[in-house]
Tab-separated table of C-alpha atoms in Angstrom:
chain	number	residue	atom	x	y	z
A	997	UNK	CA	0.000	0.000	0.000
A	998	UNK	CA	2.672	2.398	-1.140
A	999	UNK	CA	0.156	5.146	-1.932
A	1000	UNK	CA	-0.989	5.514	1.699
A	1001	UNK	CA	2.593	6.386	2.646
A	1002	UNK	CA	3.621	8.356	-0.442
A	1003	UNK	CA	0.645	10.711	-0.102
A	1004	UNK	CA	2.167	12.303	3.026
A	1005	UNK	CA	4.787	13.958	0.811
A	1006	UNK	CA	2.094	16.213	-0.666
A	1007	UNK	CA	0.801	19.137	1.394
A	1008	UNK	CA	-2.552	19.140	-0.384
A	1009	UNK	CA	-3.099	15.477	0.476
A	1010	UNK	CA	-2.378	16.156	4.141
A	1011	UNK	CA	-4.932	18.971	4.059
A	1012	UNK	CA	-7.439	16.587	2.438
A	1013	UNK	CA	-6.910	14.121	5.304
A	1014	UNK	CA	-7.957	16.834	7.756
A	1015	UNK	CA	-10.837	17.957	5.515
A	1016	UNK	CA	-12.219	14.421	5.200
A	1017	UNK	CA	-11.889	13.789	8.942
A	1018	UNK	CA	-13.613	17.070	9.813
A	1019	UNK	CA	-16.472	16.479	7.377
A	1020	UNK	CA	-16.921	12.907	8.618
A	1021	UNK	CA	-17.033	13.930	12.272
A	1022	UNK	CA	-19.446	16.787	11.529
A	1023	UNK	CA	-21.890	14.397	9.846
A	1024	UNK	CA	-21.437	11.548	12.343
A	1025	UNK	CA	-21.920	13.449	15.595
A	1026	UNK	CA	-25.628	14.409	15.256
A	1027	UNK	CA	-26.506	10.737	14.786
A	1028	UNK	CA	-24.573	9.436	17.804
A	1029	UNK	CA	-27.769	9.821	19.859
A	1030	UNK	CA	-29.722	7.574	17.420
A	1031	UNK	CA	-28.079	4.310	18.464
A	1032	UNK	CA	-28.809	0.887	17.022
A	1033	UNK	CA	-26.410	-0.946	19.346
A	1034	UNK	CA	-25.555	1.343	22.294
A	1035	UNK	CA	-21.842	2.024	22.523
A	1036	UNK	CA	-21.044	0.456	19.143
A	1037	UNK	CA	-23.060	1.721	16.202
A	1038	UNK	CA	-25.832	4.061	15.185
A	1039	UNK	CA	-27.668	5.154	12.066
A	1040	UNK	CA	-24.936	6.479	9.788
A	1041	UNK	CA	-25.880	8.389	6.640
A	1042	UNK	CA	-22.426	9.913	7.031
A	1043	UNK	CA	-20.787	6.738	5.653
A	1044	UNK	CA	-21.234	8.342	2.238
A	1045	UNK	CA	-18.438	10.802	3.121
A	1046	UNK	CA	-15.571	8.239	3.125
A	1047	UNK	CA	-16.869	6.670	-0.093
A	1048	UNK	CA	-17.205	9.947	-2.004
A	1049	UNK	CA	-13.952	11.319	-0.631
A	1050	UNK	CA	-12.218	8.022	-1.405
A	1051	UNK	CA	-13.146	8.348	-5.078
A	1052	UNK	CA	-11.948	11.968	-5.117
A	1053	UNK	CA	-9.004	12.084	-2.722
A	1054	UNK	CA	-7.811	8.458	-2.778
A	1055	UNK	CA	-5.575	7.442	0.151
A	1056	UNK	CA	-6.026	10.826	1.869
A	1057	UNK	CA	-9.709	10.010	2.341
A	1058	UNK	CA	-8.858	6.618	3.859
A	1059	UNK	CA	-6.689	8.236	6.521
A	1060	UNK	CA	-9.292	10.957	7.053
A	1061	UNK	CA	-12.107	8.411	7.509
A	1062	UNK	CA	-10.026	6.426	10.026
A	1063	UNK	CA	-9.124	9.509	12.082
A	1064	UNK	CA	-12.626	10.937	11.761
A	1065	UNK	CA	-14.220	7.768	13.106
A	1066	UNK	CA	-11.805	7.705	16.042
A	1067	UNK	CA	-12.577	11.345	16.867
A	1068	UNK	CA	-16.288	10.565	16.620
A	1069	UNK	CA	-15.865	7.687	19.076
A	1070	UNK	CA	-14.005	9.948	21.511
A	1071	UNK	CA	-16.593	12.721	21.543
A	1072	UNK	CA	-19.530	10.352	21.121
A	1073	UNK	CA	-18.638	8.343	24.218
A	1074	UNK	CA	-17.962	5.154	22.231
A	1075	UNK	CA	-14.184	4.927	22.636
A	1076	UNK	CA	-13.059	1.440	23.593
A	1077	UNK	CA	-11.038	-1.586	22.462
A	1078	UNK	CA	-13.242	-1.941	19.392
A	1079	UNK	CA	-12.257	1.547	18.201
A	1080	UNK	CA	-9.071	0.123	16.668
A	1081	UNK	CA	-11.120	-2.079	14.368
A	1082	UNK	CA	-13.427	0.876	13.787
A	1083	UNK	CA	-10.430	2.823	12.469
A	1084	UNK	CA	-9.326	-0.034	10.204
A	1085	UNK	CA	-12.882	-0.633	8.998
A	1086	UNK	CA	-13.463	3.015	8.129
A	1087	UNK	CA	-10.059	3.174	6.457
A	1088	UNK	CA	-11.200	0.321	4.204
A	1089	UNK	CA	-14.592	1.993	3.698
A	1090	UNK	CA	-12.795	4.720	1.720
A	1091	UNK	CA	-9.795	2.776	0.432
A	1092	UNK	CA	-11.526	-0.294	-1.037
A	1093	UNK	CA	-13.868	1.653	-3.388
A	1094	UNK	CA	-10.959	3.807	-4.591
A	1095	UNK	CA	-8.719	0.812	-5.305
A	1096	UNK	CA	-11.522	-1.257	-6.835
A	1097	UNK	CA	-12.431	1.607	-9.157
A	1098	UNK	CA	-8.838	1.821	-10.346
A	1099	UNK	CA	-8.689	-1.950	-10.900
A	1100	UNK	CA	-11.967	-1.895	-12.847
A	1101	UNK	CA	-11.811	1.450	-14.639
A	1102	UNK	CA	-8.180	2.513	-14.632
A	1103	UNK	CA	-7.709	6.232	-15.249
A	1104	UNK	CA	-11.379	6.817	-16.048
A	1105	UNK	CA	-12.557	9.414	-13.568
A	1106	UNK	CA	-15.090	8.466	-10.900
A	1107	UNK	CA	-17.282	11.466	-11.690
A	1108	UNK	CA	-20.664	10.053	-10.713
A	1109	UNK	CA	-22.065	10.127	-14.246
A	1110	UNK	CA	-24.715	7.526	-15.229
A	1111	UNK	CA	-22.296	5.636	-17.505
A	1112	UNK	CA	-20.238	4.496	-14.535
A	1113	UNK	CA	-23.004	4.290	-11.933
A	1114	UNK	CA	-23.134	0.487	-11.879
A	1115	UNK	CA	-19.387	0.188	-11.285
A	1116	UNK	CA	-19.583	2.900	-8.650
A	1117	UNK	CA	-22.383	1.065	-6.822
A	1118	UNK	CA	-20.363	-2.157	-6.837
A	1119	UNK	CA	-17.273	-0.435	-5.444
A	1120	UNK	CA	-19.347	1.406	-2.833
A	1121	UNK	CA	-21.155	-1.704	-1.600
A	1122	UNK	CA	-17.951	-3.744	-1.401
A	1123	UNK	CA	-16.288	-0.973	0.598
A	1124	UNK	CA	-19.228	-0.982	3.001
A	1125	UNK	CA	-19.110	-4.773	3.324
A	1126	UNK	CA	-15.341	-4.769	3.913
A	1127	UNK	CA	-15.843	-2.212	6.689
A	1128	UNK	CA	-18.616	-4.311	8.253
A	1129	UNK	CA	-16.636	-7.571	8.174
A	1130	UNK	CA	-13.598	-5.859	9.725
A	1131	UNK	CA	-15.496	-4.236	12.587
A	1132	UNK	CA	-17.712	-7.266	13.148
A	1133	UNK	CA	-14.729	-9.596	13.350
A	1134	UNK	CA	-12.759	-7.349	15.702
A	1135	UNK	CA	-15.602	-6.585	18.075
A	1136	UNK	CA	-16.846	-10.183	17.950
A	1137	UNK	CA	-13.383	-11.572	18.692
A	1138	UNK	CA	-13.265	-9.313	21.756
A	1139	UNK	CA	-16.658	-10.729	22.856
A	1140	UNK	CA	-18.186	-7.260	22.970
A	1141	UNK	CA	-21.037	-7.703	20.469
A	1142	UNK	CA	-21.938	-10.872	18.522
A	1143	UNK	CA	-20.789	-10.900	14.912
A	1144	UNK	CA	-24.313	-11.859	13.660
A	1145	UNK	CA	-25.632	-8.678	15.253
A	1146	UNK	CA	-22.965	-6.161	14.301
A	1147	UNK	CA	-21.768	-7.251	10.847
A	1148	UNK	CA	-25.188	-7.327	9.087
A	1149	UNK	CA	-26.236	-4.085	10.823
A	1150	UNK	CA	-23.181	-2.185	9.617
A	1151	UNK	CA	-23.257	-3.813	6.171
A	1152	UNK	CA	-26.903	-2.886	5.612
A	1153	UNK	CA	-26.394	0.669	6.792
A	1154	UNK	CA	-23.291	1.106	4.623
A	1155	UNK	CA	-24.849	-0.436	1.531
A	1156	UNK	CA	-28.028	1.655	1.672
A	1157	UNK	CA	-26.838	5.033	2.938
A	1158	UNK	CA	-23.346	4.800	1.474
A	1159	UNK	CA	-24.384	3.932	-2.062
A	1160	UNK	CA	-27.466	6.135	-2.413
A	1161	UNK	CA	-26.145	9.272	-0.725
A	1162	UNK	CA	-22.689	8.934	-2.306
A	1163	UNK	CA	-24.217	8.521	-5.767
A	1164	UNK	CA	-26.013	11.839	-5.251
A	1165	UNK	CA	-22.996	13.691	-3.861
A	1166	UNK	CA	-20.266	12.506	-6.237
A	1167	UNK	CA	-21.519	14.200	-9.449
A	1168	UNK	CA	-21.992	17.413	-7.473
A	1169	UNK	CA	-18.533	17.400	-5.894
A	1170	UNK	CA	-16.337	15.961	-8.647
A	1171	UNK	CA	-16.421	18.983	-11.028
A	1172	UNK	CA	-15.453	21.345	-8.202
A	1173	UNK	CA	-12.714	19.074	-6.869
A	1174	UNK	CA	-11.321	18.730	-10.399
A	1175	UNK	CA	-11.490	22.478	-11.009
A	1176	UNK	CA	-9.606	23.185	-7.784
A	1177	UNK	CA	-7.003	20.484	-8.450
A	1178	UNK	CA	-7.975	18.377	-5.441
A	1179	UNK	CA	-8.430	14.990	-7.149
A	1180	UNK	CA	-5.647	12.623	-6.057
A	1181	UNK	CA	-4.490	12.067	-9.655
A	1182	UNK	CA	-3.893	15.820	-9.989
A	1183	UNK	CA	-1.704	15.902	-6.882
A	1184	UNK	CA	0.196	12.621	-6.656
A	1185	UNK	CA	2.611	11.142	-9.174
A	1186	UNK	CA	1.158	8.333	-11.267
A	1187	UNK	CA	3.795	5.921	-9.978
A	1188	UNK	CA	2.512	6.489	-6.454
A	1189	UNK	CA	-1.082	5.419	-7.050
A	1190	UNK	CA	-1.149	3.187	-10.131
A	1191	UNK	CA	-2.431	-0.344	-9.804
A	1192	UNK	CA	-0.587	-3.150	-8.082
A	1193	UNK	CA	0.979	-6.261	-9.622
A	1194	UNK	CA	-2.168	-8.389	-9.406
A	1195	UNK	CA	-5.124	-6.041	-9.530
A	1196	UNK	CA	-7.778	-8.473	-10.720
A	1197	UNK	CA	-6.862	-11.355	-8.374
A	1198	UNK	CA	-6.733	-8.824	-5.559
A	1199	UNK	CA	-10.144	-7.468	-6.496
A	1200	UNK	CA	-11.609	-10.992	-6.496
A	1201	UNK	CA	-10.141	-11.782	-3.077
A	1202	UNK	CA	-11.441	-8.512	-1.600
A	1203	UNK	CA	-14.937	-9.124	-3.001
A	1204	UNK	CA	-15.020	-12.751	-1.824
A	1205	UNK	CA	-13.858	-11.803	1.675
A	1206	UNK	CA	-16.392	-8.981	1.934
A	1207	UNK	CA	-19.420	-10.856	0.585
A	1208	UNK	CA	-18.741	-14.178	2.316
A	1209	UNK	CA	-18.034	-12.435	5.623
A	1210	UNK	CA	-21.429	-10.716	5.558
A	1211	UNK	CA	-23.293	-13.837	4.367
A	1212	UNK	CA	-21.740	-16.006	7.091
A	1213	UNK	CA	-22.885	-13.563	9.760
A	1214	UNK	CA	-26.427	-13.452	8.349
A	1215	UNK	CA	-26.614	-17.234	7.965
A	1216	UNK	CA	-25.588	-17.718	11.602
A	1217	UNK	CA	-28.546	-15.703	12.939
A	1218	UNK	CA	-31.395	-18.283	12.727
A	1219	UNK	CA	-29.136	-21.164	13.747
A	1220	UNK	CA	-27.883	-19.342	16.818
A	1221	UNK	CA	-31.354	-18.180	17.802
A	1222	UNK	CA	-32.785	-21.678	17.416
A	1223	UNK	CA	-30.121	-23.285	19.561
A	1224	UNK	CA	-30.452	-20.701	22.294
A	1225	UNK	CA	-34.221	-20.532	22.146
A	1226	UNK	CA	-33.943	-16.760	22.424
A	1227	UNK	CA	-33.546	-13.718	20.168
A	1228	UNK	CA	-30.187	-13.878	18.415
A	1229	UNK	CA	-29.070	-10.593	19.948
A	1230	UNK	CA	-28.755	-12.417	23.268
A	1231	UNK	CA	-26.473	-15.130	21.881
A	1232	UNK	CA	-23.079	-14.323	23.411
A	1233	UNK	CA	-20.364	-14.906	22.550
A	1234	UNK	CA	-20.209	-15.610	18.813
A	1235	UNK	CA	-19.165	-19.183	18.126
A	1236	UNK	CA	-15.439	-19.768	17.785
A	1237	UNK	CA	-15.971	-21.110	14.272
A	1238	UNK	CA	-17.726	-17.906	13.190
A	1239	UNK	CA	-14.975	-15.740	14.686
A	1240	UNK	CA	-12.381	-17.840	12.864
A	1241	UNK	CA	-14.309	-17.698	9.562
A	1242	UNK	CA	-14.741	-13.916	9.884
A	1243	UNK	CA	-11.027	-13.603	10.585
A	1244	UNK	CA	-10.253	-15.522	7.384
A	1245	UNK	CA	-12.562	-13.197	5.433
A	1246	UNK	CA	-10.848	-10.175	6.994
A	1247	UNK	CA	-7.466	-11.597	5.952
A	1248	UNK	CA	-8.726	-12.125	2.381
A	1249	UNK	CA	-9.828	-8.489	2.245
A	1250	UNK	CA	-6.420	-7.273	3.407
A	1251	UNK	CA	-4.563	-9.504	0.949
A	1252	UNK	CA	-6.848	-8.366	-1.861
A	1253	UNK	CA	-6.258	-4.719	-1.017
A	1254	UNK	CA	-2.491	-5.253	-0.941
A	1255	UNK	CA	-2.543	-6.922	-4.371
A	1256	UNK	CA	-4.585	-4.055	-5.838
A	1257	UNK	CA	-2.245	-1.450	-4.349
A	1258	UNK	CA	1.068	-0.153	-5.728
A	1259	UNK	CA	4.249	-1.598	-4.264
A	1260	UNK	CA	6.411	1.432	-5.011
A	1261	UNK	CA	8.450	3.017	-7.755
A	1262	UNK	CA	11.436	0.690	-7.473
A	1263	UNK	CA	9.404	-2.278	-8.715
A	1264	UNK	CA	8.484	-0.505	-11.962
A	1265	UNK	CA	5.036	-2.109	-11.935
A	1266	UNK	CA	2.522	-0.354	-14.170
A	1267	UNK	CA	-0.897	-0.925	-15.680
A	1268	UNK	CA	-1.563	-0.668	-19.409
A	1269	UNK	CA	-4.015	2.172	-18.983
A	1270	UNK	CA	-2.009	4.257	-16.514
A	1271	UNK	CA	-0.641	7.506	-17.881
A	1272	UNK	CA	3.042	8.444	-17.690
A	1273	UNK	CA	4.577	9.587	-14.435
A	1274	UNK	CA	3.888	13.325	-14.228
A	1275	UNK	CA	7.231	13.963	-12.507
A	1276	UNK	CA	9.018	13.261	-15.791
A	1277	UNK	CA	7.255	16.057	-17.656
A	1278	UNK	CA	9.063	19.063	-16.129
A	1279	UNK	CA	12.447	17.400	-16.567
A	1280	UNK	CA	11.729	16.667	-20.231
A	1281	UNK	CA	10.536	20.227	-20.798
A	1282	UNK	CA	13.716	21.630	-19.235
A	1283	UNK	CA	15.859	19.378	-21.410
A	1284	UNK	CA	14.086	20.528	-24.569
A	1285	UNK	CA	14.578	24.141	-23.532
A	1286	UNK	CA	18.299	23.626	-23.061
A	1287	UNK	CA	18.623	22.040	-26.510
């Protein structure tokens, strides 16, 4: 994930981290009082912010979503051991759609236009599922909330609010971000964000881990409720097999993300559709001037 490190060299990207975090916190805080699972999650229309910002700002949005969620937990009274997985999950909520879009569409801009709406919805939903599997696994492994309760709740919220609201916001924000030079491809060098060595296999692994992780949690609900003879929300802790399976799905997501991500300039790994490294342009222009 070379891009999440390389972005810190660019002042604009650092500013976009703060901007994303501030916007995320501002939208999250009013809904902290509308809890679904007290102390762990609430109704979150604000999940559209990481997705939209991820398409626009790339890795800066991933860092901003992670920090924004942590700040929201602090001021919302939800800070605890599960906050670490909340940070990782929200990081993936922005990072997975951005990397999936690049694997699927290359340099084609994620501008929210109807032609790319289907691809955008796929990337958005998978990002929401990856976030849900990550948080569900972490919190479930800590025996704080059962995975069958938390994972489907977060996945449903992310899929509905994230996709619909983000699809409305992206076409409104993209032209302005592009005009102001805030899109990640206008700031970072191409070598810093181009696709990884195995984009398609990575995409498949990330999708499989996200979808299977959510389906396993949903499938466990009736079985757990039947065995306990009580509503599934009272089934604590999650079975060891479900925690293990969710952990495997989480690992698949991480491996998939790594394969979709750039490994760095020294490897010289490029994609057919990626444009030339913008850092070479000034040097070439200077050389022509000297001649």
